[in-house]
Short mmCIF file of C-alpha atoms in Angstrom, two decimals:
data_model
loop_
_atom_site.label_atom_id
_atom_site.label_comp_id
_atom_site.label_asym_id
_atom_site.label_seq_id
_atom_site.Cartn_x
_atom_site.Cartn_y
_atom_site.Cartn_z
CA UNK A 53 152.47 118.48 162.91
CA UNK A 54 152.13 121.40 160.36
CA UNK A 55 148.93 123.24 161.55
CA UNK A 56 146.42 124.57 158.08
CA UNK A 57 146.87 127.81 157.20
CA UNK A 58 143.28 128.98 158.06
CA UNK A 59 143.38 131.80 155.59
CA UNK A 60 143.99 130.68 151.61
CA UNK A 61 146.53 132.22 150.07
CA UNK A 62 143.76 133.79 147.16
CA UNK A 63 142.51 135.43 149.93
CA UNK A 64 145.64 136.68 151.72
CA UNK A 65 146.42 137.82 147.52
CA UNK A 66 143.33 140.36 148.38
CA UNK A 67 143.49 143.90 148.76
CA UNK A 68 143.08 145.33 152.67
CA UNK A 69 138.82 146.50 152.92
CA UNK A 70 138.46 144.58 149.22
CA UNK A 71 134.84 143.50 149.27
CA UNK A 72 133.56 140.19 147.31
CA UNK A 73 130.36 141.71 145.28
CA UNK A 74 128.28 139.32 143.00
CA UNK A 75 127.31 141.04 140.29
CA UNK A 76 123.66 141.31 140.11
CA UNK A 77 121.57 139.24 137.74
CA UNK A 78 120.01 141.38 134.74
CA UNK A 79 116.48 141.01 134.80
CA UNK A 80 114.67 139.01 132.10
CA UNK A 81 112.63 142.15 131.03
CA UNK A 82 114.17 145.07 130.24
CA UNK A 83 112.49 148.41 129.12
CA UNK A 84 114.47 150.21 125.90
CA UNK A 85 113.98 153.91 124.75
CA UNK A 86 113.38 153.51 120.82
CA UNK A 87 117.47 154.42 120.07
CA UNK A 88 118.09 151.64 122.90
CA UNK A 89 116.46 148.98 121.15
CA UNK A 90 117.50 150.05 117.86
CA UNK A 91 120.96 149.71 118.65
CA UNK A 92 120.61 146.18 120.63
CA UNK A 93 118.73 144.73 117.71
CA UNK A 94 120.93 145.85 115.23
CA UNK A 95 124.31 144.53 117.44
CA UNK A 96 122.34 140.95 118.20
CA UNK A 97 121.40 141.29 114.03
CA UNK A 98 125.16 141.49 113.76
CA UNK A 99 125.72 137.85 115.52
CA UNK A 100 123.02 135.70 114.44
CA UNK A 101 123.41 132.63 113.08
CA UNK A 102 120.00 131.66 113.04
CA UNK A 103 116.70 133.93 113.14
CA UNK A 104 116.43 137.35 112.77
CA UNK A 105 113.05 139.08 112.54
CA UNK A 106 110.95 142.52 112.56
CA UNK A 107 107.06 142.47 112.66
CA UNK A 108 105.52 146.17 112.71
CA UNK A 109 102.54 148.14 111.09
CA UNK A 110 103.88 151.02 109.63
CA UNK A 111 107.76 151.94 108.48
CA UNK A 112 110.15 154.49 107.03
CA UNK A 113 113.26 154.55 106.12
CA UNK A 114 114.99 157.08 107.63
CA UNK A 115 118.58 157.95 109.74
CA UNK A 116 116.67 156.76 112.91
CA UNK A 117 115.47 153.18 111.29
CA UNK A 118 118.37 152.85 108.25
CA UNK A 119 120.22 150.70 110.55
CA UNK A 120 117.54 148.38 111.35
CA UNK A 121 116.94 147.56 107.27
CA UNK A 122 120.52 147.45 106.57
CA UNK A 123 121.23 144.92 109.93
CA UNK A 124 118.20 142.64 108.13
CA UNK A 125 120.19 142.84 104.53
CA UNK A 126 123.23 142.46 105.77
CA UNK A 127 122.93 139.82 109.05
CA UNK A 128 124.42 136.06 108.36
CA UNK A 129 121.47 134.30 110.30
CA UNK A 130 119.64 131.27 108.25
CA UNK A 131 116.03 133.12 108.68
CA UNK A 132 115.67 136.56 107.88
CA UNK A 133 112.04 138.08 107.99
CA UNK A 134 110.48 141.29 108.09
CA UNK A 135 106.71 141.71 108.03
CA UNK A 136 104.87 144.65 108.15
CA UNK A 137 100.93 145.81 107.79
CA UNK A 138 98.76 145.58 104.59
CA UNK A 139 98.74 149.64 104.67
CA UNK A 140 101.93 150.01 105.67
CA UNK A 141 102.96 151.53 101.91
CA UNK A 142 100.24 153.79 102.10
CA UNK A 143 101.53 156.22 104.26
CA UNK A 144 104.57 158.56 104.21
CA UNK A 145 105.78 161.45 106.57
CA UNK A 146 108.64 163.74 106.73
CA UNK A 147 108.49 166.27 109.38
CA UNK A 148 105.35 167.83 109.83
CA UNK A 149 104.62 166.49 106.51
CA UNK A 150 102.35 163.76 105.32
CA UNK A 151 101.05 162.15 102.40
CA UNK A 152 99.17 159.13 101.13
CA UNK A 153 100.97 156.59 98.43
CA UNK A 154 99.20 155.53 95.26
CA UNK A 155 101.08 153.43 93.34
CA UNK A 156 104.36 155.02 93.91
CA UNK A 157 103.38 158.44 93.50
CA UNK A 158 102.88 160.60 96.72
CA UNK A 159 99.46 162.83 97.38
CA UNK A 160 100.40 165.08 100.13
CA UNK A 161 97.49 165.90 102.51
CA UNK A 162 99.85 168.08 105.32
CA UNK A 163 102.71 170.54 104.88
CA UNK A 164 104.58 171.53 102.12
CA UNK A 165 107.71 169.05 102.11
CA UNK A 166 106.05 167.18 98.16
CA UNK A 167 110.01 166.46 97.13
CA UNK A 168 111.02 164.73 100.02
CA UNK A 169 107.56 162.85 101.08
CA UNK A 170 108.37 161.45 97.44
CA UNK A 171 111.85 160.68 97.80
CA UNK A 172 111.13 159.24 100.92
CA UNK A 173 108.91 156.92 99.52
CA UNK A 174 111.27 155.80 96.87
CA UNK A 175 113.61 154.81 99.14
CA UNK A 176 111.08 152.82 101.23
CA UNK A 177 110.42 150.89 98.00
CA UNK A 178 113.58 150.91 96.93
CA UNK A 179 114.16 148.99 100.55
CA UNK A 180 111.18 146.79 100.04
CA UNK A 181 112.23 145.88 97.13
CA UNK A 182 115.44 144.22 98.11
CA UNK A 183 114.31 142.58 101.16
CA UNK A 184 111.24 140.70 98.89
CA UNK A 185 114.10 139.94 96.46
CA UNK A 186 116.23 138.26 99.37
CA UNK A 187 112.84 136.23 100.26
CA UNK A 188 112.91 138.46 103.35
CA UNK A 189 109.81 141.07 103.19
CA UNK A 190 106.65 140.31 103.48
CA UNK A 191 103.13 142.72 103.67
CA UNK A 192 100.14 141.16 105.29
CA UNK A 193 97.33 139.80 103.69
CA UNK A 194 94.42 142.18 102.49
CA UNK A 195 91.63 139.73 104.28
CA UNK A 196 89.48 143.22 104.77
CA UNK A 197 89.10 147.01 104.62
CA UNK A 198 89.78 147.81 107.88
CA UNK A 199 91.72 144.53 109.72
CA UNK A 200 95.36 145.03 110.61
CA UNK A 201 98.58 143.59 111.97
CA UNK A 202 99.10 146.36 114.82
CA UNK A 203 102.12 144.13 116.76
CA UNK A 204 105.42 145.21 116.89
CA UNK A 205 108.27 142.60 118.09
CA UNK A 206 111.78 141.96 117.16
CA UNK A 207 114.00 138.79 117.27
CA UNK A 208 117.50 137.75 117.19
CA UNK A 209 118.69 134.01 117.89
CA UNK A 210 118.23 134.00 121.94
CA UNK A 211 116.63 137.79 121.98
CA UNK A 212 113.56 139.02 121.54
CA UNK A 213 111.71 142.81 122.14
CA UNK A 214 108.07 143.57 121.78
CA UNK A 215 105.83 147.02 122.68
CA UNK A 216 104.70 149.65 121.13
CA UNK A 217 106.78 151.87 118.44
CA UNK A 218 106.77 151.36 115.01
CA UNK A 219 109.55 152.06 112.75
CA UNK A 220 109.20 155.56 111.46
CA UNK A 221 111.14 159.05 112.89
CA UNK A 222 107.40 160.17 114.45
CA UNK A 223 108.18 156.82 116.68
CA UNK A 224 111.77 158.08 117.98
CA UNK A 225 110.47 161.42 118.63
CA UNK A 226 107.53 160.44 121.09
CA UNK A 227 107.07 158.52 123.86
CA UNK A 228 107.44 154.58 123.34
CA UNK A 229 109.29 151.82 124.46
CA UNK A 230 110.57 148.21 123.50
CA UNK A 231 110.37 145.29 125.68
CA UNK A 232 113.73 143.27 125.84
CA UNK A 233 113.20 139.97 126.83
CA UNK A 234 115.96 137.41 127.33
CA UNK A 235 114.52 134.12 129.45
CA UNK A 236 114.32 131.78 126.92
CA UNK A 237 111.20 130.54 127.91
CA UNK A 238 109.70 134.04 127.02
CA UNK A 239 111.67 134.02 123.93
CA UNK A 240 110.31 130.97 122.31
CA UNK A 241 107.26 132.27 123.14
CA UNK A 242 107.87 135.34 121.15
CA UNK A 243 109.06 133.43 118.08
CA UNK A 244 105.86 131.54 118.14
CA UNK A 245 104.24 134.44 117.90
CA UNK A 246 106.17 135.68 115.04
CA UNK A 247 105.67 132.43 113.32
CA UNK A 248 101.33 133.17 113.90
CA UNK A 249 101.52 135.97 111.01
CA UNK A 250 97.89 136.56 109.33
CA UNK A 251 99.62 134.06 106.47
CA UNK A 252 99.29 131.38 109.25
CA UNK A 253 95.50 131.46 108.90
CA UNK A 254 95.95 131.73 113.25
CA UNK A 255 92.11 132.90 113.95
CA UNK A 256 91.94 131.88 118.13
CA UNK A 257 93.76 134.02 120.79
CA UNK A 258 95.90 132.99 122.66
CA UNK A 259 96.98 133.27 126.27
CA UNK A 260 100.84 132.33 127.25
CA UNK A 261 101.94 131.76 130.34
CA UNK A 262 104.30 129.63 132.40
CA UNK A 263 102.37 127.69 134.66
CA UNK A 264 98.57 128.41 136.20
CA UNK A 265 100.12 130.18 138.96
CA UNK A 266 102.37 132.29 136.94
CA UNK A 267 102.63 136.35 137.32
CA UNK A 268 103.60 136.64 134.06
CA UNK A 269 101.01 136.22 130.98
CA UNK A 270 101.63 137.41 127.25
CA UNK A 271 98.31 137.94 125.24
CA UNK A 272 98.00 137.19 121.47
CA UNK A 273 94.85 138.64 119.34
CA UNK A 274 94.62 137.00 116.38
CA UNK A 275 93.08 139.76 114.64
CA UNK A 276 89.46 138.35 114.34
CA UNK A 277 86.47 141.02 114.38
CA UNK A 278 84.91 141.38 117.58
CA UNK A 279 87.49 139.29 119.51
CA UNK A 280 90.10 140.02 121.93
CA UNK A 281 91.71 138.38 124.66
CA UNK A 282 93.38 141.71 125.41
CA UNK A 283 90.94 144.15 125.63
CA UNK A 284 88.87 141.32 127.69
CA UNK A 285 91.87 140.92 130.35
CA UNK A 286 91.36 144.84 130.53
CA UNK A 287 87.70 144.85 131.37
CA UNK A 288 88.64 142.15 134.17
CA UNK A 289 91.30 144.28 136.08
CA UNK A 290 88.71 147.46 136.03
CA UNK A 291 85.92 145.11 137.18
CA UNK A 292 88.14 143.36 140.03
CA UNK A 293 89.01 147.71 141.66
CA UNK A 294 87.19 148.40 144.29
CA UNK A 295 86.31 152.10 146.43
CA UNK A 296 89.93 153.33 146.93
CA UNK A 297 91.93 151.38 144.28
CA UNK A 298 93.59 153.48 141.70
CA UNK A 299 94.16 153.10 137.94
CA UNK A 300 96.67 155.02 135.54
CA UNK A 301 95.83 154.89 131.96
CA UNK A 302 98.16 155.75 129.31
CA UNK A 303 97.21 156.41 125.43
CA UNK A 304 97.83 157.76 122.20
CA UNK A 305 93.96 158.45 121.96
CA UNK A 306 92.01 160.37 124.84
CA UNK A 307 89.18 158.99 126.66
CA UNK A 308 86.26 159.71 124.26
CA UNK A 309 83.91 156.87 124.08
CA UNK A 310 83.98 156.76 120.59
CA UNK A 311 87.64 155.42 121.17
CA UNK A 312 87.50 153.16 124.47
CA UNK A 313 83.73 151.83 123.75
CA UNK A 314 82.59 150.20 126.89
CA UNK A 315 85.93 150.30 128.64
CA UNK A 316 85.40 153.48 129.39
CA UNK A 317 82.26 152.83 130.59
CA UNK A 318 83.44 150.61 132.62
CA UNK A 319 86.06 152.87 133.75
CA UNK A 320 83.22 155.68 134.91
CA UNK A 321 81.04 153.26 137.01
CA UNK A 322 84.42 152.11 139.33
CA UNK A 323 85.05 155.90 139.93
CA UNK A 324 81.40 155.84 140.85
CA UNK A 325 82.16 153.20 143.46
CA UNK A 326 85.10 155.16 144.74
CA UNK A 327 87.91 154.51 142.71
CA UNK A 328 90.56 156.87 141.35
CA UNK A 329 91.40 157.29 138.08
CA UNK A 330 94.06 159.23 135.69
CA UNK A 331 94.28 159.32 131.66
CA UNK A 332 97.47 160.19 130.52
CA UNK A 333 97.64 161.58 126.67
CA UNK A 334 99.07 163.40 124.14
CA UNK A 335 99.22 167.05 124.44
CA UNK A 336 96.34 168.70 123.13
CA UNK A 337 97.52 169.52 119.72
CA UNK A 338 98.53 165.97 119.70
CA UNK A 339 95.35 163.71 120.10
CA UNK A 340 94.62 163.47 116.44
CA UNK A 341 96.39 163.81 113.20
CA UNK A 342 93.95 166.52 111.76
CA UNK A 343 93.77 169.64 114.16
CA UNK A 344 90.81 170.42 114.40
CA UNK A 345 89.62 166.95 115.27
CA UNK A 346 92.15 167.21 117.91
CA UNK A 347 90.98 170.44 119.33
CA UNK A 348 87.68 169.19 119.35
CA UNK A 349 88.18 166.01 121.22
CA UNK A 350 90.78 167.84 124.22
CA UNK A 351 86.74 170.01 124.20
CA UNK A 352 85.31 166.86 124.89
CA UNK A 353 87.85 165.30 127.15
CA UNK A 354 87.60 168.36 129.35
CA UNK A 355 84.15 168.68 129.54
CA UNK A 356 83.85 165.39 130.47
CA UNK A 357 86.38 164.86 133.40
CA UNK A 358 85.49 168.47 134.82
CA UNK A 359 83.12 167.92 137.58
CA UNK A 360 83.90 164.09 138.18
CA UNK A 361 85.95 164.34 141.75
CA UNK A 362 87.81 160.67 141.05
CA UNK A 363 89.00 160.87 137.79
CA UNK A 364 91.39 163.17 136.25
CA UNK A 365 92.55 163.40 132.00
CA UNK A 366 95.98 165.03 131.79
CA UNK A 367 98.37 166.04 128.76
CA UNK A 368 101.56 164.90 128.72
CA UNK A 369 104.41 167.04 127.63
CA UNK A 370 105.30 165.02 125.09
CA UNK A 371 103.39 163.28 122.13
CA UNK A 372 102.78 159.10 123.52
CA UNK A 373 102.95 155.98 121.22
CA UNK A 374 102.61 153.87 124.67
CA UNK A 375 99.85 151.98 126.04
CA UNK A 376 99.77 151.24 129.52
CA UNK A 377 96.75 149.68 132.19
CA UNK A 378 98.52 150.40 135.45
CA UNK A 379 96.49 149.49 138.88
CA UNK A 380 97.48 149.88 142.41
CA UNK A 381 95.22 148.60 144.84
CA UNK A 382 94.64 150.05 148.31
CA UNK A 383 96.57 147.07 149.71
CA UNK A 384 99.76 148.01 147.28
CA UNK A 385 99.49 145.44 145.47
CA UNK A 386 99.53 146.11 141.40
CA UNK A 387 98.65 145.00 137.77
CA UNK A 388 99.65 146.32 134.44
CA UNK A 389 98.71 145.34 130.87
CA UNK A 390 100.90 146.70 128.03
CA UNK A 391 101.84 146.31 124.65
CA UNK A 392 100.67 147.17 121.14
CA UNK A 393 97.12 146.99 121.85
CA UNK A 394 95.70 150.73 122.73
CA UNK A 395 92.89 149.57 124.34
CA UNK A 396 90.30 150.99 122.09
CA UNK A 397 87.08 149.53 121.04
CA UNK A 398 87.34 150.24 117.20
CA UNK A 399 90.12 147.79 117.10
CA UNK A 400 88.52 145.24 118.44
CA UNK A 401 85.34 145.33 116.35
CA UNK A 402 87.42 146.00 112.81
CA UNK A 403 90.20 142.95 114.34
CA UNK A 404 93.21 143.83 114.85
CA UNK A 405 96.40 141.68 115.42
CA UNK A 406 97.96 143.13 118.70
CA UNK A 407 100.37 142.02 121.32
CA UNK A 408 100.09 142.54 124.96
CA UNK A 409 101.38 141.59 128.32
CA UNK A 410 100.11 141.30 131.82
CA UNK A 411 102.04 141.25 134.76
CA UNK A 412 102.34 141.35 138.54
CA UNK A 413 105.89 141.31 138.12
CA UNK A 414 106.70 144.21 140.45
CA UNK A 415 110.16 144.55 138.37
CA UNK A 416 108.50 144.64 134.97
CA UNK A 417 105.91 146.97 136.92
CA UNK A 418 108.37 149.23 138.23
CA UNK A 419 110.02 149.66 134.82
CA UNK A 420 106.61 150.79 133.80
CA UNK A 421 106.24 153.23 136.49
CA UNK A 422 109.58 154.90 135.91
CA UNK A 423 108.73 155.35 132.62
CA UNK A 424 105.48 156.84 133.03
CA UNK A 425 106.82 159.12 135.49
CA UNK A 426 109.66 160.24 133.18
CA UNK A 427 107.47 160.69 130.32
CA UNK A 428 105.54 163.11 132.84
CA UNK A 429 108.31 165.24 133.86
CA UNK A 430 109.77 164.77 130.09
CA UNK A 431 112.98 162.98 131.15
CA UNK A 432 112.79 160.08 129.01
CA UNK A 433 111.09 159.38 125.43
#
């Protein structure tokens, strides 16, 4: 009787001290630098067969976003969007320099760059021009002075990024990120999104989320004056801190009231109660676009935080574009809220369409945190 050979031969066919390592999953969220997400979108652009999309507020055509505009002229997919903000033409930058666009002709208001803030902006038109003649480019409705589309998400067939940079060189040079998101249940989710434009006539936010137990919600403000889902989840996590909770904010704009509203107010009774907070901003040259403005507020910011023993405003080392809502409780557990939305009051009264998520996710939240720490040591942008 022929005994079985108790060790298969595709084992035997093994190297001596070989291991057998399954290769771990990637995770369904994955935090890009702006050049990582640039160059995924544009290689997922490259495959599509059937939607690829941009939504942002503000863009430039430049050697940092060429690729992006040339992966929407050029991609095979059967839908092809790109939609960008009402004022999105009425801006230009190169450098240092800046200038507002009337009508195709630039009035520069910063720096002394006038030829190439107005080649610049023939090239963005030039741009424009052939992705409305491809039925591809779209600007948002003018519904009022001051409401905007402030979202900024990608897709590409099964692929989809959202966060906070826009498409301009200022956006590659500071600190912001891109959401990559590949479970398709996220994804569809996304594409709804897209699909809720301000043509869509979409005025209710919305709240997505998998189940009523999920971790995991994404936030849509519909861009209706004096409503938002968003800045309302935001008000919740402060209220729920209690004495010895912590909170890390991270902003573009520094913690003036005349930017956070009652947030911040809201903010400054917890740390009255006992818990700790940190604002993380631009540096100080950085908070506003005019500097003396900027000067003025960093005056105010530091006056402010001073004497309070629980809450702290720092500079980064580096110029942000994020927006981040980071709590850790005393028990360890945490909570973030991210996305386009900067948290601010004045966009919620003027409406503003914005894109958020909050998580308990502690990969998405560790993501975060390695981000926010890199930012803080400058390691990553």
């Amino acid at each position: 009787m022929t005994k079985a050979d108790p060790f298969p031969a595709t084992i035997l066919q093994m190297e001596v001290g070989a291991e057998i390592r399954e290769k771990p999953p990637k995770p369904s969220f994955q935090l890009q630098s702006p050049l990582e997400f640039r160059d995924n979108f544009v290689q997922a652009a490259q495959i599509a067969q059937n939607q690829v999309g941009i939504e942002t507020m503000q863009y430039e055509v430049c050697d940092e976003t060429r690729p992006i505009f040339e992966s929407l002229l050029n991609t095979d997919a059967t839908s092809v969007r790109f939609q960008s903000d009402r004022v999105a033409g009425s801006h230009i930058a190169v450098g240092d320099s800046k200038a507002i666009v009337l009508k195709g002709l630039t009035l520069p208001y910063k720096g002394t760059e006038w030829g190439a803030l107005q080649r610049a902006s023939n090239e963005r038109e030039m741009i424009m021009r052939k992705l409305k003649d491809r039925g591809i480019g779209f600007e948002g409705e003018k519904h009022g002075l001051f409401r905007h589309n402030h979202v900024k998400l990608a897709i590409a067939d099964n692929v989809a990024w959202f966060g906070t940079m826009n498409l301009r060189k200022l956006d590659f040079d500071i600190s912001n990120f891109m959401m990559k998101v590949e479970d398709p249940y996220w994804v569809d989710v996304l594409k709804d999104v897209f699909d809720q434009t301000e043509q869509s006539g979409i005025v209710e936010d919305r709240i997505f989320k998998k189940d009523d137990s999920s971790d995991t919600e994404l936030l849509l403000d519909a861009g209706v004056p004096k409503q938002s889902a968003i800045f309302q989840r935001a008000h919740e996590m402060v209220r729920s801190m209690k004495e010895g909770d912590e909170f890390v904010y991270v902003g573009q704009w520094p913690p003036v009231r005349v930017m956070m509203g009652s947030l911040l107010d809201a903010m400054q009774t917890k740390a009255d109660e006992g818990v700790n907070g940190t604002f993380l901003m631009s540096p100080e040259d950085e908070l506003h676009p005019i500097g003396g403005v900027s000067n003025f507020l960093q005056r105010k910011v530091d006056k402010k935080f001073a004497s309070n023993p629980h809450l702290t405003a720092e500079n980064l080392p580096v110029g942000t574009h994020a927006k981040i809502l980071m709590i850790k409780r005393k028990d360890g557990s945490r909570e973030v809220l991210f996305g386009s939305h900067n948290l601010t009051s004045w966009t919620v009264w003027t409406g503003t369409r914005e894109l958020s998520m909050w998580t308990k996710d502690p990969v998405i939240i560790e993501q975060l945190n390695g981000f926010v720490e890199g930012v803080k040591k400058r390691l990553v942008l």
